[in-house]
Each structure stands twice: as C-alpha cells, then as structure tokens.
C-alpha cells in the first residue's frame, strides 16, 4: 500500500541539523527531510494525541505505526527550486558557572612627584613627570609588554598592571624586566582578580536550512505492506498535530493526501544505498528498528558517539537538478515628481577630485545598461544592439536620440558630483525637463547597488571603487537645486571652457573664460550680465571623452579647469552648471550668500 | 461606498474560540517602520544581517531578510510582560500570574523578608525559563521567608513525579505528563506557552507560540559614519563605524499558536481532570493572544534601529482582531491564588567580589572558576 504525504513549509524554510553532524562542516544540510526525523516526530505527536484520546489508547498502536513506517520505502517529489539558505549563527547557553576571573599583577612604585607645568599668570598649570621620569616611562613602554598598563598619579605614585589571566600564570619574565628598570615595588606585587558573577556561558552554533517555495509542497511516497486503513488514519491524526519539523523555525503543514488530489506521477528523488557524486546523506529507519531505538535521546550512551543511531541507516538522496532561476523583479515604490536622486559616496580610498567625470560617466553607463535590461528583459542588451524604439524610450537618460544624435535643449539626464571641502561626497542624478519614471528610478537604484570605479581604465580599477548609498527622499537637495535664487555663485567643481581660450600662452580674442561663460549663460537663458572672477590657479581635470577614446589617455587630467566666482546683476535660480562635461559633474556652481546680498 | 467601507468588520478572536478551533492558529501581521523606509534587522554573530534568496513557485527568487529569529521573537513576547527592561515586575494586566524570581539579600534570622529581596532574574527573563539553573540550583523560599530544605529542583521532582531512574527515552509514558503540565502551570505558566526543556528528566515541551519576523523584497543599505572621540581613547580620534540597514517591500510577522498542543495538556476522565482544566488551557491561549496583542498594539522597538508598527492583522487571509481579557483569564484559571515563587541564592554564590592576593611566583592553584570572595 502506498501512502502519499503533502508537506508544506509556509515560511519557506526547513531548518534541521542532521543526527550528530557538525553544522559548521555540513556541506549538505538536511534535505530532503529524513524519514528518521519523520518517524521520531510522528512518535512524539502520537504521545500528544494519546493524551487527548478518549478512550485511552494502548502503546501497541504506536508500535504498529512505527513498524509500518520502518518497513516502508521512501521516495520524494521535491520542489526543483529548493536551495540551501545562508546559515544563521546564534549563541546558545552552555554551562552555568561563575565567570572565570581575570587575574593581574599590580605593583606600586613611589617615584618623584609630578611637577606643575607653567601656566598663565594666576593659573595652575597641568602636572607632568620630570625629564628623568619621562626617560624611565619611555624605557618601560619600550619593553612592549602586551598586557601592561601604566598609571602615574599626581602624587608621583606609579601603578603598573600586568595581566596574568590565570592565578598561577605569572608572567615572570615581564615582571623581571620591569624590576630591572623600576626596582622593587614599595610593597610586593599583588595579584588581583576581577569581580564576576554566576551565569551561563555561551557557545556559537550554526543553523543550516533549506529554502523551499512556500507554495510548492514536498511529496512523500511511502510504500510498505503493513499499512492498513486504521494505521493510515492514526498516521493522519499524528501528522495533523505536527506543527514543526526539525527546529522550531520550521513551521510545517503535513497531511496524508487522497488519490483524488493532483499528485505528481513519479518521484524525482529516491534514496539509494550507494553514494554517488552530489548525493546527500539521509537517515532512514531500519526495518527492524524498535521503539527504544526510535525514542532514544541524542545523549544516550548507546547513541552518543555514533554518527548513525541504532535502528537507523544512512541512505543517499540524489537531488533533482535545480533549474536556473532569475531574481524576482523588485519594483520600488515610484516617487512621483522625482527630478533628483542623491547618493552618498562611500570609499576606502577617497576619489580624486580630478576623476569626477570618470566616476559619473561610469555610473551613467551602468544606469543605461540597467535601463536597457529593464526595457528589453534581455541582460545582454546594449545601446548598439537594441532597436530604435528602445533607444527612443531611453533617450532622455542617454542624452542621444534613436539615431545616436545628441539631444538639444538640455533635456537629458545629468550625472553630477557634489563636493565638500573639494572632496566628492554626493553623486546627483538630475533632470529638470521631466521627472524620472518608475523604470528610470529602478535602473538608477540597481546601478547604485554595485560599486563604481573612478580609476583610469586598466590601472588597478578594482582598488579604486566607491559605494553609492541611496539617500532618503527626506534628505534636502544640495544648495542650488532647491529653487532658491542667489546673486553670487561659486564653483563646486572646476569649470573647463568648452573652447581653448589660450593660443601660444596668450588669451584668444573673444574666447576668454568670461566671454565663454557669458555666451553659455545666454544660450541657457540665464542673465548674462555677470562679473566673472577666477579663483585660484587652474588645475588639471579629466573630462568626458567618447568611449572609443577613453582608453587612450593616462590618468593625468586632460584639460585645465578653473574655479570661478560669478556675480550676477540680479538673483539667478540654479542649478548652474557650465562648460565642458557639465552634464558629468564639471562646472557645477553653488549659491553664496553674502551679508550685503539682498 | 468605497471598497474599504464595504469590507466586513474584522473577525474577533477570543481564547474560547481559538481553543476549540483549527490548529494551528496562524496570525500574520504586516508591519512598517515608523519613520522612513529603513530598518535594522537582527545581526547574527560573525555573519551580520541575513538576506537570502528565497525560491518562488514561478522559478524566480526573492530576497528575504530575517528581521528576528524565532528565539528573539520569544524574548520580545516575554518582555511585554515586564514593566521595563530593568524593572522585572509584571505589568498590571498580568497581576496575579505566577512566575519565578531568583532573589538574593541578607538573611535576617534565617529569613529573607519580602522587602529585602533583590531580584536577579525571573523566569520571564531567563532563556531556559523554569528549567534555568538560577532556579533549579537555588532554594525556594517559604511564605515566611525561610529557606526550604534542599534545592528547588527537588521540589519539582516531587511535584512532577516523573523521574525515571536510568531512563534515557525521550518520551516518558503519557500518564506521567499530567503532573508535569499541572506543576509547571502552577509555578510558571509562561513556560508552557514558550516551551521548556529539562534534559535531565527527558521533559521537552515544544513552543505553543512561535513567532517569526521576516522582510520580503529586502535590500541591504550600508552606510558609515565617524565618531569624534573627545576623550582621546582611540588612536585616530575619529573612529569610523559601519551600519547596515535594510529596506523591504513588506515586513511580516507570523505567529503560530499550536492549539492542539495546548489541548493535549489536559482532559477530562470521568469526573476527574487530568492535567490542565479547560479554563487553564484557555488561559494559555489567552496569554499567547495577549502577548501578540501587546506586541502589535503600538509601535514596538525590536532594537534601536527597528521600530515597527502594525498595519494589518490577518488569519488565513481574513482580517482579525484579538479580544482577550487577561485579568479575567488569570482569575478563572485559578492562578490569582497561586504565589510568585522566590528562589534564594546567597549573594556570595552569585557574585564574586574582586579578589586580592600577594603574588608568590606561580606555584599556586590554576585559578579555576570557583573562587569564593
């Protein structure tokens, strides 16, 4: 007779530690759930049922059920997508005992008093040790005794502690070296133990588990000659009381199913005696297992040192191949009217201010890749491979139309860097013409999930990466992006004139920096009545270069940039970004408020 | 009329209905951070936050974050019973419910007056609950404040009558269990709700209430900061720290009440009640429901960066509302007549004061753990 069970894991996890397996060394975890575990769990729930049952039931019923389970064969239909989860680690209480004391040797040395440092007239200066004492202090410190602490009191009393850990483990060598410099302490060395309390010690344990789709059941195929309708009904009563399987984290629902249900026709996991590559060990009951075997505790002397407990056998499960899975698309809540997304820049090595464009242009490339992937569903989609309709859909992000021509009117997305103290601290994604839609926001967030390198291509780019941390929408926009006007604006990042303003070291006529700025302001529809002051000397900065030419340049900046201060005749609303690579972070300005400003 | 207005009112869950209803009862609460969209999940030792790829039926995977483990949730459900983190008295609503306190203090004429008792831990703060060595290895105080003979463990052995000499079977016979359930119920009913293990007597009672807290569609948000060390205790003076937070599409707490387990704690046999009476079982259900209700009643601070509030509570897709009168449940179960059990430890056996000796060069003892003050 065949009994089929349907087992679900509504929380999607099966936590269990196989018998006598060290979880830290367990490459498999328990999967599928072992028949040995089922037999023991059913036994426990039989006792629970027996307490409720009226009239009272005899334990011979249990023995019949156990015998039927032990003499059966087991096969499974497992959810193919099941996978081992990231293990958890937790501290568990162990022995209840007094904390072992930490011992230390303490010696007190009376030496010369500290002398007051000269203070201002009428003030007491701080105290300091004399020059001679300083020399002795240096000698003591040069001994480099790891567990040593030194305290010099104002009275001149030197107290030295050497940590001993155990009462008997005196660090005689360290004490001897100290005494050579300091002499004997005024009293003998004292051995002191810390205060402690009685409590539980802890042990770090690992909890392995398997992840299972909550909607996909595990099917058990149990086949044996001992099953009768009565036993099947008794089995069902025990199973309906089974809330956990394995650890308490494993919430389960398990029941006997009728033939009318939609049961898989064949198992996809069988238990075999011979180990094959990739097969996972599973404990199963022996056909002659007794009630004592099944009910034996893990610390029973007969079982305690055995990897396979009496009454059980180790079989091997050949698991079904796991299909390729794709990550469930996470659609973040779409922020309406979102023109600016901000990211804090985190680093191990701070990005060089000269490399801002390299950072922003790489991030733009990552955003474009993610957006194309979202629009096409193809992970390998690139600008050159996608059709014109897709190109048109991402034109505002790319800054190019479907024909690869630059967009006009500054309606595209700009990738800017905000600096504090000349250090890039925030990356800004800004578009004035249109709010970012849901796909664009998701693409930007997905691109920010990966580190971005600011190094020149091919030169240790792995080492020079930054992390981008999305900032809450509550974080205010940087100055200049908040819609407020100002008369004075100063460079946040260097301004690079779009056209060469020098020829042979002399200013080209009509191409001075101030002329170029005024022309650009006019083109952008901003007041051109402006005084332009150069701040500090020019500096080399990297500018945006076409992709095909990006590898031809070394790390050194390509163009000279200049910090600028602008004073307009009337207040101007930002953001202001001017010059070469101004869509990639150069030439960004911030408003400055001076006391005489209206 | 809007859809929301058309919705039927939430189903009321009472202890009586739950005890006679389907087992297990599964309650699902949807939670959200009280401010912003980030929260701090549990950090597991050495591995930090756990976000795993959970397979889904359609072949995709979803990032799931374990915000709190089942053990940690049990701790949270026990803290709602106390007045505060450092005030171990029970809240007013649970007044009368028995539990165990480990106390110390200076004996006066071999007695420890009630007002001189200093509580160290209680069965609601101890991980092992009634089975903790803080209780088993101490001496229970009698009503007059004098110490009983022997350890509290011996009192339990007598009460349970379950010691099976030489046995190492995990499932003692059913008839032995009634006294165990009744004994634990009368001393510390909370242990029956959250489970208890006496390995030395093969008594293992699983959790009747298990809670889980998970976030779905989770993402890791790491950030860093700098502490300015004005006291100059560090080398740099500006130690950098890292903080991991998470965001998620939804945060869900699941509470599983194993009603059939509670039902198995007692039954009628003719005129006799074996184990717990129906009203006593009903109290255990009421206590479980009350804990869930308290945890969800107002924003709960699971840890410093994880303050969550409930937005919905469902059971099997139906909106529900918990209706429990815990004070009345305590009375009808007869618990208000039972005392709080105080277990005494001499102060010097609980605490070791700093110890001083003249060092003599290392031929002494090895500094074992039992060093009296």
PDB file of C-alpha atoms in Angstrom, chain A residues 284-488:
ATOM      1  CA  UNK A 284      16.218   6.297   7.297  1.00  0.00           C
ATOM      2  CA  UNK A 285      14.860   3.730   9.779  1.00  0.00           C
ATOM      3  CA  UNK A 286      15.929   0.105   9.560  1.00  0.00           C
ATOM      4  CA  UNK A 287      13.105  -2.330   9.057  1.00  0.00           C
ATOM      5  CA  UNK A 288      13.838  -3.940  12.434  1.00  0.00           C
ATOM      6  CA  UNK A 289      14.120  -0.697  14.440  1.00  0.00           C
ATOM      7  CA  UNK A 290      12.477  -0.959  17.853  1.00  0.00           C
ATOM      8  CA  UNK A 291      10.506   1.581  19.862  1.00  0.00           C
ATOM      9  CA  UNK A 292      13.521   2.000  22.137  1.00  0.00           C
ATOM     10  CA  UNK A 293      15.677   2.819  19.113  1.00  0.00           C
ATOM     11  CA  UNK A 294      13.247   5.420  17.868  1.00  0.00           C
ATOM     12  CA  UNK A 295      12.691   7.056  21.238  1.00  0.00           C
ATOM     13  CA  UNK A 296      16.350   7.133  22.230  1.00  0.00           C
ATOM     14  CA  UNK A 297      17.718  10.554  23.163  1.00  0.00           C
ATOM     15  CA  UNK A 298      20.758  12.016  21.445  1.00  0.00           C
ATOM     16  CA  UNK A 299      22.866  11.795  24.618  1.00  0.00           C
ATOM     17  CA  UNK A 300      22.021   8.141  25.222  1.00  0.00           C
ATOM     18  CA  UNK A 301      25.268   6.186  25.803  1.00  0.00           C
ATOM     19  CA  UNK A 302      24.324   3.741  23.038  1.00  0.00           C
ATOM     20  CA  UNK A 303      23.899   6.523  20.519  1.00  0.00           C
ATOM     21  CA  UNK A 304      26.071   9.349  21.715  1.00  0.00           C
ATOM     22  CA  UNK A 305      29.214   8.582  19.715  1.00  0.00           C
ATOM     23  CA  UNK A 306      27.571   7.065  16.671  1.00  0.00           C
ATOM     24  CA  UNK A 307      27.069   9.016  13.500  1.00  0.00           C
ATOM     25  CA  UNK A 308      24.206   6.671  12.687  1.00  0.00           C
ATOM     26  CA  UNK A 309      21.982   5.915  15.684  1.00  0.00           C
ATOM     27  CA  UNK A 310      20.884   2.353  16.482  1.00  0.00           C
ATOM     28  CA  UNK A 311      17.822   1.485  14.423  1.00  0.00           C
ATOM     29  CA  UNK A 312      18.729   3.779  11.543  1.00  0.00           C
ATOM     30  CA  UNK A 313      20.717   3.522   8.337  1.00  0.00           C
ATOM     31  CA  UNK A 314      22.355   6.050   6.119  1.00  0.00           C
ATOM     32  CA  UNK A 315      20.972   6.251   2.608  1.00  0.00           C
ATOM     33  CA  UNK A 316      21.770   8.731  -0.108  1.00  0.00           C
ATOM     34  CA  UNK A 317      19.403  11.082  -1.874  1.00  0.00           C
ATOM     35  CA  UNK A 318      20.071  12.092  -5.432  1.00  0.00           C
ATOM     36  CA  UNK A 319      18.537  15.533  -5.663  1.00  0.00           C
ATOM     37  CA  UNK A 320      16.802  16.764  -8.808  1.00  0.00           C
ATOM     38  CA  UNK A 321      18.771  19.317 -10.838  1.00  0.00           C
ATOM     39  CA  UNK A 322      17.973  22.871  -9.901  1.00  0.00           C
ATOM     40  CA  UNK A 323      16.694  24.972 -12.777  1.00  0.00           C
ATOM     41  CA  UNK A 324      18.254  28.335 -13.485  1.00  0.00           C
ATOM     42  CA  UNK A 325      16.409  30.957 -11.511  1.00  0.00           C
ATOM     43  CA  UNK A 326      16.093  34.644 -12.090  1.00  0.00           C
ATOM     44  CA  UNK A 327      15.770  37.238  -9.427  1.00  0.00           C
ATOM     45  CA  UNK A 328      12.249  38.368  -8.734  1.00  0.00           C
ATOM     46  CA  UNK A 329      11.962  41.850 -10.119  1.00  0.00           C
ATOM     47  CA  UNK A 330      11.673  44.233  -7.241  1.00  0.00           C
ATOM     48  CA  UNK A 331       9.677  47.268  -8.181  1.00  0.00           C
ATOM     49  CA  UNK A 332      10.473  50.030  -5.744  1.00  0.00           C
ATOM     50  CA  UNK A 333       7.771  52.471  -4.810  1.00  0.00           C
ATOM     51  CA  UNK A 334       7.726  55.070  -7.563  1.00  0.00           C
ATOM     52  CA  UNK A 335       8.353  58.561  -6.290  1.00  0.00           C
ATOM     53  CA  UNK A 336       6.250  60.993  -8.210  1.00  0.00           C
ATOM     54  CA  UNK A 337       7.764  64.277  -9.354  1.00  0.00           C
ATOM     55  CA  UNK A 338      11.280  62.981  -8.755  1.00  0.00           C
ATOM     56  CA  UNK A 339      13.798  65.161 -10.606  1.00  0.00           C
ATOM     57  CA  UNK A 340      16.762  64.496  -8.338  1.00  0.00           C
ATOM     58  CA  UNK A 341      18.167  61.276  -6.872  1.00  0.00           C
ATOM     59  CA  UNK A 342      21.037  61.542  -4.445  1.00  0.00           C
ATOM     60  CA  UNK A 343      23.654  59.038  -3.318  1.00  0.00           C
ATOM     61  CA  UNK A 344      26.218  59.392  -0.594  1.00  0.00           C
ATOM     62  CA  UNK A 345      29.637  58.347  -1.869  1.00  0.00           C
ATOM     63  CA  UNK A 346      31.426  55.869   0.391  1.00  0.00           C
ATOM     64  CA  UNK A 347      35.002  54.819  -0.149  1.00  0.00           C
ATOM     65  CA  UNK A 348      38.079  53.138   1.215  1.00  0.00           C
ATOM     66  CA  UNK A 349      40.233  55.456  -0.857  1.00  0.00           C
ATOM     67  CA  UNK A 350      38.668  58.857  -1.474  1.00  0.00           C
ATOM     68  CA  UNK A 351      38.029  59.584  -5.153  1.00  0.00           C
ATOM     69  CA  UNK A 352      40.424  62.071  -6.633  1.00  0.00           C
ATOM     70  CA  UNK A 353      38.566  65.321  -7.433  1.00  0.00           C
ATOM     71  CA  UNK A 354      40.233  65.187 -10.865  1.00  0.00           C
ATOM     72  CA  UNK A 355      38.425  61.917 -11.548  1.00  0.00           C
ATOM     73  CA  UNK A 356      34.852  63.117 -11.003  1.00  0.00           C
ATOM     74  CA  UNK A 357      33.903  62.746 -14.647  1.00  0.00           C
ATOM     75  CA  UNK A 358      35.253  59.231 -14.753  1.00  0.00           C
ATOM     76  CA  UNK A 359      33.029  58.346 -11.811  1.00  0.00           C
ATOM     77  CA  UNK A 360      29.882  59.974 -13.139  1.00  0.00           C
ATOM     78  CA  UNK A 361      30.268  58.703 -16.681  1.00  0.00           C
ATOM     79  CA  UNK A 362      30.787  55.140 -15.461  1.00  0.00           C
ATOM     80  CA  UNK A 363      27.714  55.411 -13.303  1.00  0.00           C
ATOM     81  CA  UNK A 364      25.760  56.751 -16.280  1.00  0.00           C
ATOM     82  CA  UNK A 365      26.899  53.720 -18.288  1.00  0.00           C
ATOM     83  CA  UNK A 366      25.692  51.395 -15.526  1.00  0.00           C
ATOM     84  CA  UNK A 367      22.327  53.160 -15.361  1.00  0.00           C
ATOM     85  CA  UNK A 368      21.899  52.876 -19.120  1.00  0.00           C
ATOM     86  CA  UNK A 369      22.706  49.160 -19.041  1.00  0.00           C
ATOM     87  CA  UNK A 370      20.143  48.565 -16.287  1.00  0.00           C
ATOM     88  CA  UNK A 371      17.521  50.622 -18.075  1.00  0.00           C
ATOM     89  CA  UNK A 372      18.036  48.756 -21.338  1.00  0.00           C
ATOM     90  CA  UNK A 373      17.812  45.478 -19.445  1.00  0.00           C
ATOM     91  CA  UNK A 374      14.554  46.544 -17.818  1.00  0.00           C
ATOM     92  CA  UNK A 375      13.077  47.748 -21.104  1.00  0.00           C
ATOM     93  CA  UNK A 376      14.044  44.645 -23.076  1.00  0.00           C
ATOM     94  CA  UNK A 377      14.180  41.899 -20.434  1.00  0.00           C
ATOM     95  CA  UNK A 378      17.495  40.927 -22.001  1.00  0.00           C
ATOM     96  CA  UNK A 379      20.514  41.001 -19.678  1.00  0.00           C
ATOM     97  CA  UNK A 380      22.888  41.438 -22.613  1.00  0.00           C
ATOM     98  CA  UNK A 381      21.090  44.408 -24.215  1.00  0.00           C
ATOM     99  CA  UNK A 382      23.361  47.291 -25.237  1.00  0.00           C
ATOM    100  CA  UNK A 383      22.749  50.630 -26.937  1.00  0.00           C
ATOM    101  CA  UNK A 384      24.141  49.397 -30.228  1.00  0.00           C
ATOM    102  CA  UNK A 385      22.126  46.171 -30.217  1.00  0.00           C
ATOM    103  CA  UNK A 386      18.653  47.443 -29.285  1.00  0.00           C
ATOM    104  CA  UNK A 387      16.151  48.729 -31.780  1.00  0.00           C
ATOM    105  CA  UNK A 388      15.223  52.339 -32.403  1.00  0.00           C
ATOM    106  CA  UNK A 389      12.051  52.141 -30.352  1.00  0.00           C
ATOM    107  CA  UNK A 390      14.031  51.133 -27.260  1.00  0.00           C
ATOM    108  CA  UNK A 391      16.630  53.803 -27.941  1.00  0.00           C
ATOM    109  CA  UNK A 392      13.881  56.394 -28.181  1.00  0.00           C
ATOM    110  CA  UNK A 393      12.436  55.175 -24.861  1.00  0.00           C
ATOM    111  CA  UNK A 394      15.739  55.749 -23.081  1.00  0.00           C
ATOM    112  CA  UNK A 395      16.811  58.859 -24.992  1.00  0.00           C
ATOM    113  CA  UNK A 396      16.316  61.200 -22.042  1.00  0.00           C
ATOM    114  CA  UNK A 397      18.656  59.069 -19.968  1.00  0.00           C
ATOM    115  CA  UNK A 398      21.237  58.557 -22.734  1.00  0.00           C
ATOM    116  CA  UNK A 399      21.282  62.129 -23.995  1.00  0.00           C
ATOM    117  CA  UNK A 400      21.095  60.759 -27.543  1.00  0.00           C
ATOM    118  CA  UNK A 401      18.147  60.175 -29.808  1.00  0.00           C
ATOM    119  CA  UNK A 402      17.316  56.944 -31.645  1.00  0.00           C
ATOM    120  CA  UNK A 403      19.726  57.926 -34.423  1.00  0.00           C
ATOM    121  CA  UNK A 404      22.590  58.391 -31.997  1.00  0.00           C
ATOM    122  CA  UNK A 405      22.445  62.172 -32.347  1.00  0.00           C
ATOM    123  CA  UNK A 406      22.812  64.351 -29.208  1.00  0.00           C
ATOM    124  CA  UNK A 407      19.588  65.757 -27.828  1.00  0.00           C
ATOM    125  CA  UNK A 408      19.146  69.500 -27.908  1.00  0.00           C
ATOM    126  CA  UNK A 409      17.873  71.801 -25.203  1.00  0.00           C
ATOM    127  CA  UNK A 410      19.487  70.225 -22.126  1.00  0.00           C
ATOM    128  CA  UNK A 411      16.507  67.942 -21.605  1.00  0.00           C
ATOM    129  CA  UNK A 412      18.630  64.888 -20.827  1.00  0.00           C
ATOM    130  CA  UNK A 413      19.709  63.399 -17.504  1.00  0.00           C
ATOM    131  CA  UNK A 414      22.807  64.831 -15.901  1.00  0.00           C
ATOM    132  CA  UNK A 415      25.163  62.993 -13.537  1.00  0.00           C
ATOM    133  CA  UNK A 416      26.770  65.428 -11.142  1.00  0.00           C
ATOM    134  CA  UNK A 417      29.020  65.295  -8.113  1.00  0.00           C
ATOM    135  CA  UNK A 418      28.641  67.474  -5.045  1.00  0.00           C
ATOM    136  CA  UNK A 419      31.806  68.237  -3.117  1.00  0.00           C
ATOM    137  CA  UNK A 420      32.513  69.249   0.439  1.00  0.00           C
ATOM    138  CA  UNK A 421      35.993  70.661   1.002  1.00  0.00           C
ATOM    139  CA  UNK A 422      36.919  69.731  -2.592  1.00  0.00           C
ATOM    140  CA  UNK A 423      36.073  66.099  -1.834  1.00  0.00           C
ATOM    141  CA  UNK A 424      33.240  64.425  -3.798  1.00  0.00           C
ATOM    142  CA  UNK A 425      30.680  63.399  -1.178  1.00  0.00           C
ATOM    143  CA  UNK A 426      27.454  63.000  -3.126  1.00  0.00           C
ATOM    144  CA  UNK A 427      26.524  61.787  -6.547  1.00  0.00           C
ATOM    145  CA  UNK A 428      23.458  63.503  -8.021  1.00  0.00           C
ATOM    146  CA  UNK A 429      21.266  62.324 -10.858  1.00  0.00           C
ATOM    147  CA  UNK A 430      19.301  65.313 -12.089  1.00  0.00           C
ATOM    148  CA  UNK A 431      16.869  66.012 -14.871  1.00  0.00           C
ATOM    149  CA  UNK A 432      14.991  69.276 -14.996  1.00  0.00           C
ATOM    150  CA  UNK A 433      12.892  68.619 -18.072  1.00  0.00           C
ATOM    151  CA  UNK A 434      10.953  65.567 -16.845  1.00  0.00           C
ATOM    152  CA  UNK A 435      10.594  63.606 -13.622  1.00  0.00           C
ATOM    153  CA  UNK A 436      12.162  60.152 -13.557  1.00  0.00           C
ATOM    154  CA  UNK A 437       9.630  57.408 -14.209  1.00  0.00           C
ATOM    155  CA  UNK A 438       9.441  54.098 -12.310  1.00  0.00           C
ATOM    156  CA  UNK A 439      11.796  52.244 -14.689  1.00  0.00           C
ATOM    157  CA  UNK A 440      14.348  55.027 -14.596  1.00  0.00           C
ATOM    158  CA  UNK A 441      14.268  55.194 -10.809  1.00  0.00           C
ATOM    159  CA  UNK A 442      14.688  51.444 -10.585  1.00  0.00           C
ATOM    160  CA  UNK A 443      17.545  51.458 -13.087  1.00  0.00           C
ATOM    161  CA  UNK A 444      19.342  54.172 -11.137  1.00  0.00           C
ATOM    162  CA  UNK A 445      18.927  52.251  -7.868  1.00  0.00           C
ATOM    163  CA  UNK A 446      20.045  48.982  -9.458  1.00  0.00           C
ATOM    164  CA  UNK A 447      23.132  50.642 -10.892  1.00  0.00           C
ATOM    165  CA  UNK A 448      23.906  52.117  -7.477  1.00  0.00           C
ATOM    166  CA  UNK A 449      23.793  48.654  -5.919  1.00  0.00           C
ATOM    167  CA  UNK A 450      27.187  47.907  -7.469  1.00  0.00           C
ATOM    168  CA  UNK A 451      30.487  49.596  -6.707  1.00  0.00           C
ATOM    169  CA  UNK A 452      31.748  52.122  -9.260  1.00  0.00           C
ATOM    170  CA  UNK A 453      35.428  52.613 -10.044  1.00  0.00           C
ATOM    171  CA  UNK A 454      36.877  56.064 -10.548  1.00  0.00           C
ATOM    172  CA  UNK A 455      40.297  54.880 -11.737  1.00  0.00           C
ATOM    173  CA  UNK A 456      41.521  55.128 -15.309  1.00  0.00           C
ATOM    174  CA  UNK A 457      40.673  52.023 -17.298  1.00  0.00           C
ATOM    175  CA  UNK A 458      43.086  49.175 -16.825  1.00  0.00           C
ATOM    176  CA  UNK A 459      45.023  50.711 -13.952  1.00  0.00           C
ATOM    177  CA  UNK A 460      44.037  48.807 -10.820  1.00  0.00           C
ATOM    178  CA  UNK A 461      40.437  49.808 -11.310  1.00  0.00           C
ATOM    179  CA  UNK A 462      39.335  47.209  -8.757  1.00  0.00           C
ATOM    180  CA  UNK A 463      41.107  49.045  -5.971  1.00  0.00           C
ATOM    181  CA  UNK A 464      39.565  52.437  -6.546  1.00  0.00           C
ATOM    182  CA  UNK A 465      35.890  51.829  -6.218  1.00  0.00           C
ATOM    183  CA  UNK A 466      33.235  53.786  -4.376  1.00  0.00           C
ATOM    184  CA  UNK A 467      29.963  52.641  -2.904  1.00  0.00           C
ATOM    185  CA  UNK A 468      26.824  54.612  -3.596  1.00  0.00           C
ATOM    186  CA  UNK A 469      24.324  54.713  -0.762  1.00  0.00           C
ATOM    187  CA  UNK A 470      20.861  55.959  -1.731  1.00  0.00           C
ATOM    188  CA  UNK A 471      19.817  58.885   0.403  1.00  0.00           C
ATOM    189  CA  UNK A 472      16.328  59.161   1.801  1.00  0.00           C
ATOM    190  CA  UNK A 473      13.930  61.331  -0.089  1.00  0.00           C
ATOM    191  CA  UNK A 474      13.769  63.445   3.086  1.00  0.00           C
ATOM    192  CA  UNK A 475      17.411  64.477   2.616  1.00  0.00           C
ATOM    193  CA  UNK A 476      17.243  68.041   1.286  1.00  0.00           C
ATOM    194  CA  UNK A 477      18.634  68.816  -2.138  1.00  0.00           C
ATOM    195  CA  UNK A 478      22.056  70.497  -2.159  1.00  0.00           C
ATOM    196  CA  UNK A 479      22.176  74.303  -2.417  1.00  0.00           C
ATOM    197  CA  UNK A 480      21.387  75.419  -5.938  1.00  0.00           C
ATOM    198  CA  UNK A 481      18.987  72.549  -6.560  1.00  0.00           C
ATOM    199  CA  UNK A 482      16.372  73.838  -4.161  1.00  0.00           C
ATOM    200  CA  UNK A 483      14.880  76.502  -6.413  1.00  0.00           C
ATOM    201  CA  UNK A 484      16.252  79.411  -4.406  1.00  0.00           C
ATOM    202  CA  UNK A 485      17.918  82.322  -6.184  1.00  0.00           C
ATOM    203  CA  UNK A 486      21.224  83.993  -5.489  1.00  0.00           C
ATOM    204  CA  UNK A 487      23.359  86.735  -6.928  1.00  0.00           C
ATOM    205  CA  UNK A 488      26.717  85.131  -6.213  1.00  0.00           C
TER     206      UNK A 488
END
